[in-house]
Coordinates of C-alpha atoms and ligand atoms in Angstrom, one line a residue:
X1 CA 13.1 -151.4 5.9
X2 CA 16.8 -151.9 6.2
X3 CA 18.4 -148.9 6.7
X4 CA 20.9 -148.9 3.5
X5 CA 18.2 -150.2 1.3
X6 CA 16.3 -147.0 2.3
X7 CA 19.0 -145.0 1.5
X8 CA 19.5 -146.7 -1.7
X9 CA 15.5 -146.2 -2.5
X10 CA 15.8 -142.7 -1.9
X11 CA 18.8 -141.8 -3.7
X12 CA 16.5 -140.5 -6.9
X13 CA 15.2 -137.5 -4.6
X14 CA 18.2 -136.6 -2.9
X15 CA 19.8 -133.3 -4.0
X16 CA 16.0 -131.5 -4.0
X17 CA 16.0 -128.6 -2.0
X18 CA 15.5 -128.2 0.9
X19 CA 16.7 -131.4 1.9
X20 CA 13.9 -132.3 4.2
X21 CA 11.4 -131.8 1.5
X22 CA 13.2 -134.0 -0.7
X23 CA 13.5 -136.9 2.0
X24 CA 9.4 -136.2 2.5
X25 CA 9.0 -136.4 -1.0
X26 CA 10.8 -139.4 -1.4
X27 CA 9.2 -141.4 1.5
X28 CA 5.7 -140.7 0.3
X29 CA 6.6 -141.6 -3.4
X30 CA 7.9 -145.0 -2.2
X31 CA 4.9 -145.5 -0.1
X32 CA 2.4 -144.5 -2.4
X33 CA 4.2 -146.4 -5.2
X34 CA 4.1 -149.6 -2.6
X35 CA 8.2 -150.1 -2.9
X36 CA 7.9 -149.2 1.1
X37 CA 4.8 -151.6 2.0
X38 CA 2.2 -150.0 4.4
X39 CA 3.3 -151.4 7.8
X40 CA 7.0 -151.6 7.3
X41 CA 9.1 -150.0 9.7
X42 CA 11.3 -147.1 8.9
X43 CA 14.9 -146.7 10.5
X44 CA 15.2 -144.1 13.1
X45 CA 15.8 -140.4 12.5
X46 CA 19.4 -140.9 13.5
X47 CA 20.4 -143.9 11.5
X48 CA 18.6 -142.8 8.4
X49 CA 20.6 -139.4 8.9
X50 CA 23.8 -141.4 9.1
X51 CA 23.0 -143.5 5.9
X52 CA 22.0 -140.1 3.8
X53 CA 24.7 -138.0 5.0
X54 CA 22.3 -135.2 6.6
X55 CA 21.9 -134.0 9.8
X56 CA 19.6 -135.3 12.1
X57 CA 17.4 -132.4 12.4
X58 CA 16.7 -132.7 8.9
X59 CA 15.1 -136.0 8.9
X60 CA 13.3 -135.1 11.9
X61 CA 11.6 -132.7 9.8
X62 CA 10.8 -135.0 7.0
X63 CA 9.2 -137.4 9.4
X64 CA 7.1 -134.7 11.1
X65 CA 5.8 -133.9 7.5
X66 CA 4.8 -137.2 6.7
X67 CA 3.5 -138.3 10.2
X68 CA 1.3 -134.8 9.9
X69 CA 0.1 -135.9 6.6
X70 CA -0.8 -139.5 7.6
X71 CA 2.0 -141.1 5.8
X72 CA 3.8 -142.5 8.5
X73 CA 2.5 -143.3 11.9
X74 CA 4.4 -143.5 15.2
X75 CA 3.9 -146.1 17.7
X76 CA 5.2 -145.3 21.3
X77 CA 8.3 -147.0 21.8
X78 CA 7.9 -148.8 18.6
X79 CA 9.5 -146.5 15.9
X80 CA 7.6 -145.5 12.9
X81 CA 5.8 -147.1 10.2
X82 CA 4.6 -146.5 6.9
X83 CA 1.0 -145.9 6.5
X84 CA -1.3 -144.0 4.0
X85 CA -3.8 -141.3 4.8
X86 CA -7.0 -142.4 6.2
X87 CA -6.5 -145.5 5.2
X88 CA -5.3 -148.5 7.2
X89 CA -5.8 -151.9 5.3
X90 CA -7.0 -154.8 7.5
X91 CA -5.3 -157.6 5.5
X92 CA -1.9 -158.1 3.9
X93 CA -0.8 -157.1 0.4
X94 CA -2.0 -159.1 -2.7
X95 CA 0.4 -161.4 -3.9
X96 CA 0.2 -162.6 -7.6
X97 CA -0.6 -166.0 -6.7
X98 CA -3.3 -165.3 -4.4
X99 CA -6.8 -166.2 -4.7
X100 CA -7.7 -165.7 -8.4
X101 CA -9.3 -162.4 -9.2
X102 CA -12.5 -162.0 -11.1
X103 CA -10.8 -160.1 -13.9
X104 CA -7.5 -159.5 -13.9
X105 CA -6.1 -156.2 -15.6
X106 CA -2.6 -156.1 -13.5
X107 CA -1.2 -157.8 -17.0
X108 CA -1.6 -156.2 -20.4
X109 CA -1.3 -159.7 -22.6
X110 CA -3.7 -161.4 -24.6
X111 CA -4.2 -165.4 -24.3
X112 CA -2.7 -167.2 -26.8
X113 CA -3.6 -167.1 -30.5
X114 CA -5.6 -170.2 -32.0
X115 CA -2.3 -170.4 -34.5
X116 CA -0.1 -171.8 -31.3
X117 CA -1.7 -175.3 -31.5
X118 CA -0.2 -175.8 -34.8
X119 CA 2.8 -173.9 -34.2
X120 CA 3.3 -176.2 -31.2
X121 CA 2.7 -179.3 -33.4
X122 CA 5.0 -178.3 -36.3
X123 CA 7.7 -177.5 -33.6
X124 CA 7.9 -180.8 -32.1
X125 CA 8.7 -182.7 -35.8
X126 CA 11.3 -179.7 -36.3
X127 CA 12.9 -180.8 -33.0
X128 CA 13.4 -184.4 -33.9
X129 CA 16.7 -183.9 -35.9
X130 CA 17.8 -181.7 -33.1
X131 CA 17.6 -184.1 -30.1
X132 CA 21.2 -185.4 -31.0
X133 CA 22.5 -182.5 -30.0
X134 CA 23.2 -180.8 -26.4
X135 CA 20.2 -178.4 -26.8
X136 CA 22.2 -175.4 -25.9
X137 CA 22.4 -172.4 -28.2
X138 CA 23.7 -169.4 -26.3
X139 CA 22.8 -166.5 -29.0
X140 CA 19.3 -168.7 -30.1
X141 CA 18.3 -171.7 -32.2
X142 CA 19.7 -170.7 -35.7
X143 CA 16.0 -171.0 -37.1
X144 CA 14.8 -168.4 -34.6
X145 CA 17.3 -166.1 -35.0
X146 CA 16.8 -166.2 -39.0
X147 CA 13.1 -165.6 -38.2
X148 CA 13.7 -162.6 -36.2
X149 CA 16.0 -161.1 -38.6
X150 CA 13.4 -161.4 -41.4
X151 CA 10.8 -160.0 -39.1
X152 CA 12.7 -157.0 -38.4
X153 CA 13.9 -156.4 -41.9
X154 CA 10.2 -157.0 -43.0
X155 CA 9.2 -154.0 -40.5
X156 CA 11.9 -151.7 -42.4
X157 CA 14.8 -152.6 -39.8
X158 CA 17.6 -154.2 -42.0
X159 CA 18.7 -157.0 -39.8
X160 CA 21.4 -160.2 -40.5
X161 CA 20.9 -163.2 -38.0
X162 CA 24.1 -163.0 -36.4
X163 CA 22.7 -159.2 -35.1
X164 CA 20.1 -161.4 -32.9
X165 CA 20.4 -162.7 -29.7
X166 CA 17.6 -164.5 -28.6
X167 CA 16.5 -163.9 -25.0
X168 CA 13.6 -165.0 -22.4
X169 CA 11.8 -161.8 -23.3
X170 CA 12.4 -158.1 -23.8
X171 CA 12.7 -157.6 -20.0
X172 CA 15.6 -159.9 -19.9
X173 CA 17.4 -158.6 -22.8
X174 CA 17.1 -155.0 -20.9
X175 CA 18.9 -156.9 -17.9
X176 CA 21.5 -158.0 -20.2
X177 CA 22.2 -154.4 -21.3
X178 CA 22.2 -153.0 -18.0
X179 CA 24.1 -155.9 -16.8
X180 CA 26.9 -155.2 -19.7
X181 CA 26.6 -151.1 -20.2
X182 CA 25.6 -149.5 -16.6
X183 CA 28.2 -148.3 -14.6
X184 CA 27.0 -148.7 -10.9
X185 CA 25.7 -145.5 -9.9
X186 CA 25.0 -143.6 -13.1
X187 CA 22.2 -142.4 -14.8
X188 CA 19.8 -144.3 -17.2
X189 CA 17.2 -142.1 -18.9
X190 CA 13.7 -143.7 -18.6
X191 CA 10.2 -142.3 -19.9
X192 CA 8.0 -141.3 -16.9
X193 CA 5.6 -142.9 -17.0
X194 CA 7.2 -146.3 -18.3
X195 CA 6.5 -150.0 -17.8
X196 CA 7.6 -150.7 -13.8
X197 CA 9.8 -153.6 -14.4
X198 CA 11.8 -151.6 -16.9
X199 CA 12.5 -148.9 -13.5
X200 CA 12.7 -152.2 -11.2
X201 CA 15.5 -153.6 -13.5
X202 CA 17.6 -150.0 -13.4
X203 CA 17.1 -149.9 -9.5
X204 CA 18.0 -153.7 -9.3
X205 CA 21.3 -152.9 -11.2
X206 CA 22.1 -150.3 -8.7
X207 CA 21.9 -147.5 -11.3
X208 CA 19.8 -144.5 -11.2
X209 CA 16.4 -144.1 -13.3
X210 CA 16.2 -140.1 -14.5
X211 CA 12.5 -139.7 -15.3
X212 CA 12.2 -138.0 -18.8
X213 CA 8.5 -137.4 -19.5
X214 CA 6.5 -138.8 -22.2
X215 CA 2.8 -138.1 -22.7
X216 CA 0.4 -138.8 -25.8
X217 CA 1.9 -136.2 -27.6
X218 CA 5.5 -136.8 -27.3
X219 CA 8.7 -136.9 -25.5
X220 CA 9.6 -134.0 -23.5
X221 CA 13.6 -134.1 -24.0
X222 CA 15.5 -132.8 -21.5
X223 CA 19.3 -131.6 -22.1
X224 CA 21.5 -133.9 -23.6
X225 CA 21.7 -137.5 -22.6
X226 CA 24.5 -139.7 -21.4
X227 CA 24.7 -143.1 -20.7
X228 CA 21.8 -145.5 -21.8
X229 CA 18.3 -144.1 -22.6
X230 CA 15.3 -146.4 -22.3
X231 CA 12.6 -145.8 -25.1
X232 CA 9.2 -147.4 -26.2
X233 CA 8.5 -145.6 -29.3
X234 CA 5.4 -147.9 -30.4
X235 CA 2.4 -147.9 -28.3
X236 CA 4.4 -146.8 -25.0
X237 CA 3.0 -148.7 -22.1
X238 CA 1.1 -147.0 -20.1
X239 CA 0.6 -143.8 -22.3
X240 CA -0.1 -145.4 -25.9
X241 CA 1.8 -143.0 -27.4
X242 CA 3.5 -143.8 -30.9
X243 CA 6.5 -141.6 -32.3
X244 CA 6.2 -140.2 -35.6
X245 CA 9.1 -140.4 -37.9
X246 CA 9.8 -136.6 -37.4
X247 CA 9.8 -137.4 -33.6
X248 CA 12.3 -140.4 -34.3
X249 CA 14.4 -138.2 -36.4
X250 CA 14.6 -135.7 -33.7
X251 CA 15.2 -137.6 -30.8
X252 CA 17.9 -139.8 -32.8
X253 CA 19.8 -136.0 -33.0
X254 CA 19.2 -135.2 -29.7
X255 CA 20.6 -138.7 -28.4
X256 CA 24.4 -138.2 -29.6
X257 CA 26.2 -139.1 -26.9
X258 CA 23.8 -141.6 -25.4
X259 CA 22.9 -144.9 -26.2
X260 CA 19.6 -145.7 -27.2
X261 CA 17.9 -148.7 -26.0
X262 CA 14.6 -149.2 -28.2
X263 CA 12.0 -151.6 -26.4
X264 CA 9.8 -152.7 -29.2
X265 CA 7.7 -154.9 -27.0
X266 CA 4.2 -153.3 -28.8
X267 CA 5.9 -152.5 -32.2
X268 CA 3.6 -155.2 -33.9
X269 CA 0.2 -153.8 -32.7
X270 CA -0.2 -150.5 -34.6
X271 CA -3.9 -150.5 -34.6
X272 CA -4.6 -147.5 -36.7
X273 CA -2.6 -145.9 -39.7
X274 CA 0.5 -147.5 -41.3
X275 CA 3.3 -148.1 -38.8
X276 CA 6.5 -146.1 -38.7
X277 CA 9.8 -147.2 -39.4
X278 CA 11.6 -148.6 -36.5
X279 CA 13.6 -146.3 -34.3
X280 CA 16.7 -148.6 -35.0
X281 CA 16.5 -147.7 -38.8
X282 CA 17.4 -144.3 -37.8
X283 CA 20.2 -144.8 -35.5
X284 CA 22.7 -147.8 -36.4
X285 CA 23.9 -147.4 -32.8
X286 CA 20.7 -148.4 -31.2
X287 CA 20.1 -151.5 -29.2
X288 CA 16.3 -153.1 -30.1
X289 CA 14.5 -155.0 -27.7
X290 CA 11.8 -157.1 -28.8
X291 CA 9.4 -159.8 -27.7
X292 CA 6.8 -162.4 -28.4
X293 CA 4.9 -161.8 -25.4
X294 CA 2.5 -159.3 -26.6
X295 CA 1.7 -159.8 -30.4
X296 CA 2.0 -163.5 -29.7
X297 CA 2.0 -165.1 -26.2
X298 CA 3.6 -163.9 -23.0
X299 CA 3.6 -167.7 -22.0
X300 CA 6.9 -168.3 -24.7
X301 CA 9.1 -166.3 -22.6
X302 CA 11.0 -165.3 -25.7
X303 CA 12.0 -162.0 -26.9
X304 CA 15.4 -160.5 -28.6
X305 CA 18.2 -158.0 -28.8
X306 CA 19.3 -156.6 -31.9
X307 CA 22.5 -155.0 -31.7
X308 CA 26.1 -155.4 -33.3
X309 CA 27.7 -158.9 -32.9
X310 CA 30.7 -157.4 -30.9
X311 CA 27.8 -156.1 -28.3
X312 CA 26.0 -159.3 -28.7
X313 CA 29.2 -161.4 -27.6
X314 CA 29.1 -159.0 -24.0
X315 CA 25.7 -159.7 -23.6
X316 CA 25.7 -163.1 -24.1
X317 CA 28.8 -163.5 -21.4
X318 CA 26.4 -161.5 -19.2
X319 CA 23.7 -164.0 -19.8
X320 CA 26.6 -166.9 -18.8
X321 CA 26.2 -165.5 -15.1
X322 CA 22.3 -166.2 -15.0
X323 CA 21.1 -168.9 -17.6
X324 CA 23.1 -170.3 -20.3
X325 CA 20.0 -170.4 -23.3
X326 CA 16.6 -170.5 -23.9
X327 CA 14.5 -173.6 -24.4
X328 CA 14.7 -175.0 -28.2
X329 CA 10.9 -176.3 -28.3
X330 CA 9.6 -173.1 -27.4
X331 CA 12.5 -171.3 -29.8
X332 CA 11.2 -173.9 -32.7
X333 CA 7.4 -172.6 -31.7
X334 CA 8.3 -168.9 -31.8
X335 CA 9.9 -169.7 -35.1
X336 CA 6.5 -171.1 -36.5
X337 CA 4.7 -168.2 -35.1
X338 CA 7.0 -165.6 -36.6
X339 CA 6.6 -167.4 -40.0
X340 CA 2.6 -167.4 -39.9
X341 CA 3.0 -163.5 -38.3
X342 CA 0.7 -161.9 -41.0
X343 CA -2.2 -163.7 -40.2
X344 CA -1.7 -163.7 -36.4
X345 CA -1.5 -160.1 -36.3
X346 CA -3.9 -159.3 -38.6
X347 CA -6.3 -161.2 -35.9
X348 CA -4.5 -159.6 -32.8
X349 CA -4.9 -156.0 -34.3
X350 CA -8.6 -156.6 -35.3
X351 CA -9.3 -157.8 -31.4
X352 CA -7.6 -155.1 -29.9
X353 CA -9.6 -152.4 -32.0
X354 CA -12.6 -153.8 -31.2
X355 CA -12.0 -154.1 -27.3
X356 CA -10.7 -150.7 -27.1
X357 CA -13.3 -149.1 -28.8
X358 CA -16.0 -151.3 -27.1
X359 CA -13.9 -150.3 -23.8
X360 CA -13.8 -146.5 -24.8
X361 CA -17.6 -146.1 -25.5
X362 CA -18.4 -148.0 -22.3
X363 CA -16.1 -145.5 -20.1
X364 CA -17.5 -142.7 -21.8
X365 CA -21.2 -143.8 -21.0
X366 CA -20.5 -144.9 -17.3
X367 CA -17.9 -142.7 -16.4
X368 CA -18.0 -139.5 -18.1
X369 CA -15.4 -137.8 -15.7
X370 CA -12.9 -139.9 -16.8
X371 CA -10.3 -138.6 -19.8
X372 CA -8.1 -140.4 -21.9
X373 CA -6.2 -140.0 -25.4
X374 CA -7.5 -143.0 -27.7
X375 CA -4.1 -144.9 -28.5
X376 CA -3.3 -145.9 -32.1
X377 CA -0.9 -148.7 -30.7
X378 CA -0.5 -151.3 -28.0
X379 CA -3.3 -152.7 -25.6
X380 CA -3.6 -150.1 -22.8
X381 CA -5.7 -146.8 -21.9
X382 CA -3.9 -144.1 -19.6
X383 CA -6.8 -142.7 -17.9
X384 CA -6.9 -139.7 -15.9
X385 CA -9.6 -140.4 -13.1
X386 CA -10.9 -136.9 -12.7
X387 CA -9.6 -136.5 -9.3
X388 CA -9.6 -140.1 -7.8
X389 CA -6.7 -142.0 -6.4
X390 CA -5.7 -144.8 -8.5
X391 CA -4.0 -146.6 -5.5
X392 CA -7.3 -146.0 -3.8
X393 CA -9.5 -147.4 -6.6
X394 CA -7.2 -150.2 -7.0
X395 CA -7.4 -151.2 -3.5
X396 CA -11.4 -151.4 -3.7
X397 CA -11.2 -153.2 -6.9
X398 CA -9.5 -155.9 -5.7
X399 CA -12.0 -156.3 -2.9
X400 CA -14.3 -156.9 -5.8
X401 CA -12.1 -159.2 -7.7
X402 CA -10.6 -156.8 -10.1
X403 CA -6.6 -156.7 -10.1
X404 CA -5.3 -153.1 -11.4
X405 CA -1.8 -151.8 -11.4
X406 CA -2.4 -148.1 -9.9
X407 CA -0.5 -145.0 -11.7
X408 CA 2.2 -145.0 -9.0
X409 CA 3.5 -147.9 -10.3
X410 CA 4.6 -146.5 -13.8
X411 CA 6.9 -143.5 -12.4
X412 CA 10.4 -143.1 -10.7
X413 CA 9.0 -141.0 -7.8
X414 CA 5.5 -142.2 -7.0
X415 CA 3.8 -139.6 -9.1
X416 CA 0.6 -140.1 -11.3
X417 CA -1.4 -141.3 -8.4
X418 CA -4.5 -140.0 -10.3
X419 CA -4.0 -142.2 -13.2
X420 CA -4.8 -145.7 -14.1
X421 CA -3.5 -148.0 -16.6
X422 CA -6.2 -149.8 -18.2
X423 CA -5.1 -152.6 -20.7
X424 CA -8.0 -153.4 -23.0
X425 CA -7.3 -156.8 -23.5
X426 CA -10.4 -158.4 -22.5
X427 CA -13.1 -159.6 -25.1
X428 CA -15.8 -157.1 -26.2
X429 CA -18.4 -159.2 -24.2
X430 CA -16.7 -158.7 -21.0
X431 CA -16.1 -154.9 -21.2
X432 CA -19.7 -154.2 -19.6
X433 CA -18.7 -156.4 -16.3
X434 CA -15.5 -154.3 -16.2
X435 CA -16.9 -151.1 -16.4
X436 CA -19.3 -151.9 -13.8
X437 CA -16.4 -153.0 -11.5
X438 CA -14.5 -150.1 -12.3
X439 CA -17.6 -147.7 -11.7
X440 CA -18.2 -149.6 -8.3
X441 CA -14.7 -149.3 -7.2
X442 CA -14.7 -145.7 -7.9
X443 CA -17.7 -144.7 -6.1
X444 CA -16.0 -146.6 -3.0
X445 CA -12.4 -144.6 -3.5
X446 CA -14.5 -141.4 -3.6
X447 CA -15.8 -142.1 0.2
X448 CA -13.7 -142.6 3.2
X449 CA -13.9 -146.6 3.2
X450 CA -10.5 -148.5 3.4
X451 CA -9.8 -151.3 1.1
X452 CA -8.8 -154.5 2.6
X453 CA -5.8 -155.2 1.0
X454 CA -3.2 -153.1 -1.3
X455 CA -2.7 -153.9 -5.0
X456 CA 0.2 -156.4 -6.1
X457 CA 3.5 -154.7 -7.1
X458 CA 3.6 -157.7 -9.4
X459 CA 2.5 -156.5 -12.9
X460 CA 3.2 -157.0 -16.9
Ligands
PLP1 C1 8.1 -151.9 -22.3 C2 7.9 -153.2 -21.9 N1 9.1 -153.9 -21.9 C3 9.0 -155.3 -21.6 C4 7.9 -155.9 -21.3 C5 8.2 -157.2 -20.8 O1 8.3 -158.1 -21.9 P1 8.8 -159.6 -22.0 O2 7.5 -160.6 -21.7 O3 9.0 -159.8 -23.2 O4 9.8 -159.7 -20.9 C6 6.5 -155.2 -20.9 C7 5.7 -156.1 -20.5 O5 4.4 -155.3 -20.5 C8 6.6 -154.0 -21.7 O6 5.6 -153.2 -21.4

C-alpha cells in the first residue's frame, strides 16, 4: 500500500490520543474492514511517520502493538505485511466475478418483479416516437421525471418534475452531491453503521466521513453539524431503523446549519404500520436521493435526486464530466413500473414480510445465541453474533458457498466485527438451507480453523 494512500485512509483516526494508539486503531480497523487486504505491505515506519507528520517512535510503537496482536507480520528484510490474528487465508480475496456462490447475501436486493416483462413491452412502444431524437436527456426523460414527482408527492413529499434529476441509482446521486457540494478535506456526517458504498464515495471524494451512531432506537445526534449529513431514515441499511415523525422533526431542528441528504433507497418498503412522511417534507432544503433498485429492480440502474432546480443544474453540470444521461429505454421501463407501483409494492412487501418472519423463526430455533431487533422496513437484519467475529464467519461461509458482508464493512473505523448484516431476500423455501450454512460457518468460526479466502469488499 502506497504511503500517501495509507496516510489518507488513516486520516479519520488521527488526532486521537495517545498518537501511537490512534495509528494502531486505524490500521487494525483498515485490516478488519478489508481496506488493507491481508498480505499487503505497509510502508516503512520512517516513511509513514513522515507522511503522517508524526515521530518515528510513534509509528514504531503502533507497529509493535499490531505485531503483538497479530495484525502485522514482519518478514526479515521484506518489511511488514497486514495479517489477521491467527488466520492466514491460503487463497486470494473473493471477487464479485468469482465462481458463483450457492447463496449470495452480499447483496440486499430482490429479483425483478413479474411486472417488469410487461413494463418492457409497453416501453418499447413508447420508445418509437422518441427514436427521431438524439436520445440524450441530461435531467431525465420527461415522462419519468413526472412519474417520480407523482410518486414522491403520493408519499407526502410534494414534488414537481423540475425538482427531479434522473440518475444511474441513488449511489450515483450521492456521488453527484459530493462532487458539487463537498469541499476536499471537509467532514461529512454519516450514520454508523451505514451502507459501505456511502462511505467509499466519501473517501473517493477526499472528504472525511465522521460517524454518527445509529441503532434500532434511533440516531445518537452529536453536536450541531456543518456541511453534508447523509441519512437513511426509512429501513436503514443495515440496522433496519425507521425514524418516527418526532425523530424526523428533532433531526431537522438539530441540523440547521448542515445540509441533509436523505437517502430513501428503502423508503417504499415499510413492512408493518403506516409509512411516516418523508424526511424531506420536514425540511424544504433537504436533498432526497431515491432508487428503483430495492423496491423494483437493481438491474435497471436508475434512481433520482430531488432538489431545487438551481441545485439540480449544478449536479447536472457535475454529471457532465462522468456520463451524459441515463439510457432511454430503461427510463421508459421505470416509468411503466412507477405507474404500476401499487401492485408491485404490495407484492414486494408481502414477500419480504414472509421471508423476514421465516428467517427470524429459523434463526431463533437454530442459533439462539444470535440476537437482533425485528425490523419494520427494508430487507435486512442486523445480527449480534453473540461474541463471534463476522469477518471470520463470512470467510468460513464463503468456503461453504455463502457470500456475506461482515459488519466492519459498514463502519467508518472497521468496528462492528461482532455484527452481521443478513438480508431477508431469499424465498421462504431457501431459508432452511441458509440457516444450515450459517450454523456450519458459525461453528467453524468458533474454532481456530482458518478460512481459505476473505470476503469480497464488493457489496450492495
Ligand atoms: C443506503 C443505500 N443507498 C444507496 C444504495 C445503492 O442504490 P442504487 O442501486 O440506487 O445506487 C444502497 C444499496 O444497497 C443503499 O443501501
